[in-house]
């Protein structure tokens, strides 16, 4: 076990898996630190967020491939290579950039297995950065995972802790279908104990962050962390909150959520993405139909508003669900009294 | 001409198989029993054939919505193809793909592609895999003149040059992007000039002349296999039929098709050249013709008499496990 940040856990996952499997390659913008130009020590930087530091030095230009800024070519090349013998990790620097390459993801890679009658799927991982919090504004801050989760054929992973990030990323690389691996930029510095060896975490298995009896709170990605903080505050008021971190959205572990609702009778979903056709809506709708008889209060959706992500720090802070908001909303459903 | 008698027989057989298959698709489609749309390859037979004769099953191709000819030239079985085009249970894709998504990975056929410009990035990926695995395989991206205006093609070409990948971009300039003529839709002097702008050798040939296509492809494949990077080949061959079968083709003159059928039939051009040089005899052509007619007829009959996929398959094979 080593104490490391989530950023280091992601790098470590790629490193250990690339050592084990020579068919794993990494391609993307500046993943080798930036080739060409007037030289320097670029490769040490590990790209814009430092996530690939050291990989080029260890694995070389054949496996750590700097590409032009051509997201369609990156995603398509990963998809084509995944059909013909490799297990590529393709980096989509910011998830917002899916807009310039979505065809290669959802019309091509996601459909291969079904469309080709199960001849083969696309064993590729798209690692991509999500989330607000650094003032990067409308085109570098979105939590667009519901768009990916909507697509049959894609799997979607949203890790919260360094331990989960490493285990889920290794599972993603070994998976025989395309996986969208969402890395929240505000979680990179989170620290935790991480095993040194390679290990996997099964998809579709939620993590119960803390147990409680009064309210179930599902927090997606970074929101699980905020929900955990809210639970500590609420416990002092005598409200016992069970926080669930789904870890993967596709597949989604609804059983764990339903079991929890059976116990608590109340559900809040905290989701950093926008509310319409969102994953929060999906969880709420399943809970409404499958746990109808257990529910003792309306289901509460705590999400971003239906707007782009603003750059101004005060607006951005108001955009992202906060600990205070979670506390207030959970308190409300906890105190709810049915009129029937 | 460096081709053996067997090569010539093979080339003609493939072209004839494509022609007969597609003509039959046309008449069968008109009967209304075929799901979806079909986009016929007639008039372009020499391109797929001249290109794919240089490839083995470990070489990969990315195709287009007009993909039947590519499938046949890459060695797909016409029975399996017919079954898929009729969306039958035993089709190449278990009936889930249909005409525009036929794939046979065992033959290196990475799929017809119903997204215009969809397959070039995939072919580049196959070339990247070949380079990484050092297996000497090459990849081919078939691209229509319509797709020549898609950004995916430009990105794929640039990446292929930057990474020096063993890929060949084969443009099939059939004169029309759906309904719109190339003289209107291509802003550059021609497609080839654009390709060379990306920094790769780019040539243009008569796509109705099997020998011309075969010759330039030989060089391109040699370049790719020896690690010297990509090549672009533009093959000009007008299509005989509409964008899709049933397209009334109000955008082209009535005489155009008559003229190309009379003067630019790839099969006739091939036959004349071969007969002139006495490399094959008339009777051989006739033998091949009747074999192919029967083969295609058997394939269609089999497809028509085969079951659709079971309803239980609707939700199967989205994932390996979920």
XYZ file of C-alpha atoms in Angstrom, chain B residues 5 9 12 17 23 56 79 84 97 108 123 128 132 151 154 159-160 184-185 215 219 239 265 291 295 310:
26
model
C -3.339 -16.383 -65.820
C -9.130 -15.272 -63.780
C -12.421 -11.175 -63.574
C -19.249 -11.555 -58.837
C -27.528 -6.271 -60.459
C -4.649 -10.901 -47.373
C -24.203 -16.366 -49.211
C -27.070 -10.252 -43.877
C -26.221 -4.846 -39.368
C -10.133 -8.120 -42.454
C -8.495 2.170 -40.887
C -1.543 1.733 -35.969
C 2.638 -1.576 -33.049
C -13.085 16.466 -41.414
C -8.464 15.103 -43.045
C -2.393 11.421 -38.280
C -1.329 8.709 -40.738
C -19.725 21.627 -57.275
C -18.908 19.977 -53.937
C -0.497 -1.135 -60.622
C 3.399 0.484 -55.196
C -21.541 4.922 -60.684
C -17.673 -0.754 -68.365
C -20.683 -20.137 -62.396
C -23.573 -18.797 -57.122
C -35.188 -14.717 -33.107
